[in-house]
């Protein structure tokens, strides 16, 4: 049994050939039908502009032709197949792979959604079948070319690599960077190096082995924007003003204050890691499902991972005594606060009364 495209109500009538073919269109969202049989056949029907993919609705099996306004026709995912064959138990990753293979484009450029809004992408996962994703029941999917993409994991690895390389480099090249830089590094400068290096090494390991991203990729340009924040603020700015011979960090340390700061740093880093592990358990590998986070700190604020992050950086600032560290904490803190507020809003919207609303999203008693 074959399903044919639906009819869109319009003042004009258009004749459409029974065997529809792809044409060169522009930022696209091709509309495709999924045949709800044991062997699912996906047939691409029409392209619609990304801004209006929701205009047309599908009523399967009711018509032999489809009307589309000429103003909606613009240009393409070249080589997108007219049809592909899949079984109901094939994974969503296989769906992405086959479309990308036949369209001859990077699979990360594709976003597939089950509705025209494009807000909830279909996860590309080997563990989720087309049947489990409810694609056989829905009957319609939308495909969009996102443009050149790069994986979230790659972006995170690159942006954290900046401070991880810059701090040891400036620390060991002090004699060649500063006047009078031949004097030995102070105790506080050495401790600062160890704390900051350990922090970003932890970040790299979490990126590789802990984090599960709801989106597989982001636009390529983001790697430059995100990296600038870490390479310049957390890397170059903090390092230059921390390891200078005349920096406050070069002065003798207060042992008691240093021990307290290091202890708070350890609490912050371990608390942050624990929060990330709690968040990891909410999502399957390659999945996009959401859940209510529970664990240490989640009963107090929405995002305890940010709370512990701030604690760790305040401990670093206590050791290195540098205004540059406070600048980084301020910029990063504002961004984390915005993310935390957005997270609280999403949890309230998604889970309603099941979710216990938080008064403070990041720092208890403050914000």
PDB file of N, CA and C in Angstrom, residues 6-10 12-16 20 23 25 45-49 52 55-56 65-74:
ATOM      1  N   UNK A   6      -0.710  14.826   0.643  1.00  0.00           N
ATOM      2  CA  UNK A   6      -1.990  15.472   0.933  1.00  0.00           C
ATOM      3  C   UNK A   6      -2.209  16.679   0.045  1.00  0.00           C
ATOM      4  N   UNK A   7      -3.421  17.208   0.092  1.00  0.00           N
ATOM      5  CA  UNK A   7      -3.776  18.386  -0.692  1.00  0.00           C
ATOM      6  C   UNK A   7      -3.795  19.597   0.216  1.00  0.00           C
ATOM      7  N   UNK A   8      -3.172  20.658  -0.205  1.00  0.00           N
ATOM      8  CA  UNK A   8      -3.221  21.899   0.545  1.00  0.00           C
ATOM      9  C   UNK A   8      -4.277  22.790  -0.075  1.00  0.00           C
ATOM     10  N   UNK A   9      -5.144  23.358   0.775  1.00  0.00           N
ATOM     11  CA  UNK A   9      -6.191  24.238   0.274  1.00  0.00           C
ATOM     12  C   UNK A   9      -5.548  25.499  -0.278  1.00  0.00           C
ATOM     13  N   UNK A  10      -5.961  25.884  -1.456  1.00  0.00           N
ATOM     14  CA  UNK A  10      -5.376  27.063  -2.081  1.00  0.00           C
ATOM     15  C   UNK A  10      -6.376  27.629  -3.081  1.00  0.00           C
ATOM     16  N   UNK A  12      -5.533  28.628  -5.956  1.00  0.00           N
ATOM     17  CA  UNK A  12      -5.119  28.183  -7.279  1.00  0.00           C
ATOM     18  C   UNK A  12      -4.971  26.683  -7.300  1.00  0.00           C
ATOM     19  N   UNK A  13      -5.075  26.105  -8.467  1.00  0.00           N
ATOM     20  CA  UNK A  13      -4.911  24.669  -8.623  1.00  0.00           C
ATOM     21  C   UNK A  13      -3.620  24.422  -9.412  1.00  0.00           C
ATOM     22  N   UNK A  14      -2.897  23.405  -9.021  1.00  0.00           N
ATOM     23  CA  UNK A  14      -1.644  23.068  -9.680  1.00  0.00           C
ATOM     24  C   UNK A  14      -1.696  21.612 -10.095  1.00  0.00           C
ATOM     25  N   UNK A  15      -1.175  21.338 -11.247  1.00  0.00           N
ATOM     26  CA  UNK A  15      -1.070  19.937 -11.647  1.00  0.00           C
ATOM     27  C   UNK A  15       0.302  19.435 -11.222  1.00  0.00           C
ATOM     28  N   UNK A  16       0.322  18.261 -10.581  1.00  0.00           N
ATOM     29  CA  UNK A  16       1.563  17.698 -10.066  1.00  0.00           C
ATOM     30  C   UNK A  16       1.709  16.293 -10.617  1.00  0.00           C
ATOM     31  N   UNK A  20       6.683  12.237  -8.065  1.00  0.00           N
ATOM     32  CA  UNK A  20       7.339  13.498  -7.742  1.00  0.00           C
ATOM     33  C   UNK A  20       8.849  13.323  -7.678  1.00  0.00           C
ATOM     34  N   UNK A  23      13.882  18.769  -6.872  1.00  0.00           N
ATOM     35  CA  UNK A  23      14.430  19.846  -7.684  1.00  0.00           C
ATOM     36  C   UNK A  23      15.424  20.623  -6.841  1.00  0.00           C
ATOM     37  N   UNK A  25      16.306  23.211  -4.614  1.00  0.00           N
ATOM     38  CA  UNK A  25      15.604  24.185  -3.775  1.00  0.00           C
ATOM     39  C   UNK A  25      16.601  24.841  -2.828  1.00  0.00           C
ATOM     40  N   UNK A  45       8.452  13.999  -0.464  1.00  0.00           N
ATOM     41  CA  UNK A  45       7.365  14.517  -1.281  1.00  0.00           C
ATOM     42  C   UNK A  45       7.611  15.939  -1.750  1.00  0.00           C
ATOM     43  N   UNK A  46       7.851  16.851  -0.830  1.00  0.00           N
ATOM     44  CA  UNK A  46       8.027  18.246  -1.231  1.00  0.00           C
ATOM     45  C   UNK A  46       9.026  18.934  -0.330  1.00  0.00           C
ATOM     46  N   UNK A  47       9.628  20.002  -0.852  1.00  0.00           N
ATOM     47  CA  UNK A  47      10.460  20.876  -0.041  1.00  0.00           C
ATOM     48  C   UNK A  47       9.629  22.066   0.409  1.00  0.00           C
ATOM     49  N   UNK A  48       9.861  22.506   1.626  1.00  0.00           N
ATOM     50  CA  UNK A  48       9.255  23.744   2.100  1.00  0.00           C
ATOM     51  C   UNK A  48      10.334  24.566   2.768  1.00  0.00           C
ATOM     52  N   UNK A  49      10.215  25.880   2.723  1.00  0.00           N
ATOM     53  CA  UNK A  49      11.236  26.728   3.332  1.00  0.00           C
ATOM     54  C   UNK A  49      11.279  26.491   4.826  1.00  0.00           C
ATOM     55  N   UNK A  52       8.650  28.059   7.125  1.00  0.00           N
ATOM     56  CA  UNK A  52       7.235  27.700   7.095  1.00  0.00           C
ATOM     57  C   UNK A  52       7.003  26.217   6.867  1.00  0.00           C
ATOM     58  N   UNK A  55       3.284  24.810   7.464  1.00  0.00           N
ATOM     59  CA  UNK A  55       2.121  25.278   6.707  1.00  0.00           C
ATOM     60  C   UNK A  55       1.281  24.114   6.207  1.00  0.00           C
ATOM     61  N   UNK A  56       1.929  23.087   5.707  1.00  0.00           N
ATOM     62  CA  UNK A  56       1.180  21.967   5.143  1.00  0.00           C
ATOM     63  C   UNK A  56       1.006  20.859   6.166  1.00  0.00           C
ATOM     64  N   UNK A  65      -2.555  14.188  -5.542  1.00  0.00           N
ATOM     65  CA  UNK A  65      -1.731  15.340  -5.913  1.00  0.00           C
ATOM     66  C   UNK A  65      -1.553  16.266  -4.712  1.00  0.00           C
ATOM     67  N   UNK A  66      -0.622  17.187  -4.858  1.00  0.00           N
ATOM     68  CA  UNK A  66      -0.358  18.145  -3.786  1.00  0.00           C
ATOM     69  C   UNK A  66      -0.179  19.513  -4.400  1.00  0.00           C
ATOM     70  N   UNK A  67      -0.705  20.519  -3.736  1.00  0.00           N
ATOM     71  CA  UNK A  67      -0.554  21.884  -4.222  1.00  0.00           C
ATOM     72  C   UNK A  67       0.526  22.581  -3.419  1.00  0.00           C
ATOM     73  N   UNK A  68       1.409  23.301  -4.097  1.00  0.00           N
ATOM     74  CA  UNK A  68       2.444  24.057  -3.389  1.00  0.00           C
ATOM     75  C   UNK A  68       2.650  25.381  -4.097  1.00  0.00           C
ATOM     76  N   UNK A  69       2.670  26.446  -3.305  1.00  0.00           N
ATOM     77  CA  UNK A  69       2.828  27.780  -3.859  1.00  0.00           C
ATOM     78  C   UNK A  69       4.219  27.948  -4.446  1.00  0.00           C
ATOM     79  N   UNK A  70       4.323  28.641  -5.572  1.00  0.00           N
ATOM     80  CA  UNK A  70       5.631  28.831  -6.196  1.00  0.00           C
ATOM     81  C   UNK A  70       6.553  29.654  -5.314  1.00  0.00           C
ATOM     82  N   UNK A  71       5.986  30.460  -4.429  1.00  0.00           N
ATOM     83  CA  UNK A  71       6.818  31.269  -3.538  1.00  0.00           C
ATOM     84  C   UNK A  71       7.528  30.412  -2.505  1.00  0.00           C
ATOM     85  N   UNK A  72       7.062  29.170  -2.317  1.00  0.00           N
ATOM     86  CA  UNK A  72       7.683  28.279  -1.344  1.00  0.00           C
ATOM     87  C   UNK A  72       8.803  27.456  -1.962  1.00  0.00           C
ATOM     88  N   UNK A  73       8.918  27.511  -3.272  1.00  0.00           N
ATOM     89  CA  UNK A  73       9.948  26.710  -3.925  1.00  0.00           C
ATOM     90  C   UNK A  73      11.229  27.516  -4.014  1.00  0.00           C
ATOM     91  N   UNK A  74      12.252  27.046  -3.436  1.00  0.00           N
ATOM     92  CA  UNK A  74      13.538  27.681  -3.524  1.00  0.00           C
ATOM     93  C   UNK A  74      14.575  26.563  -3.528  1.00  0.00           C
TER      94      UNK A  74
END
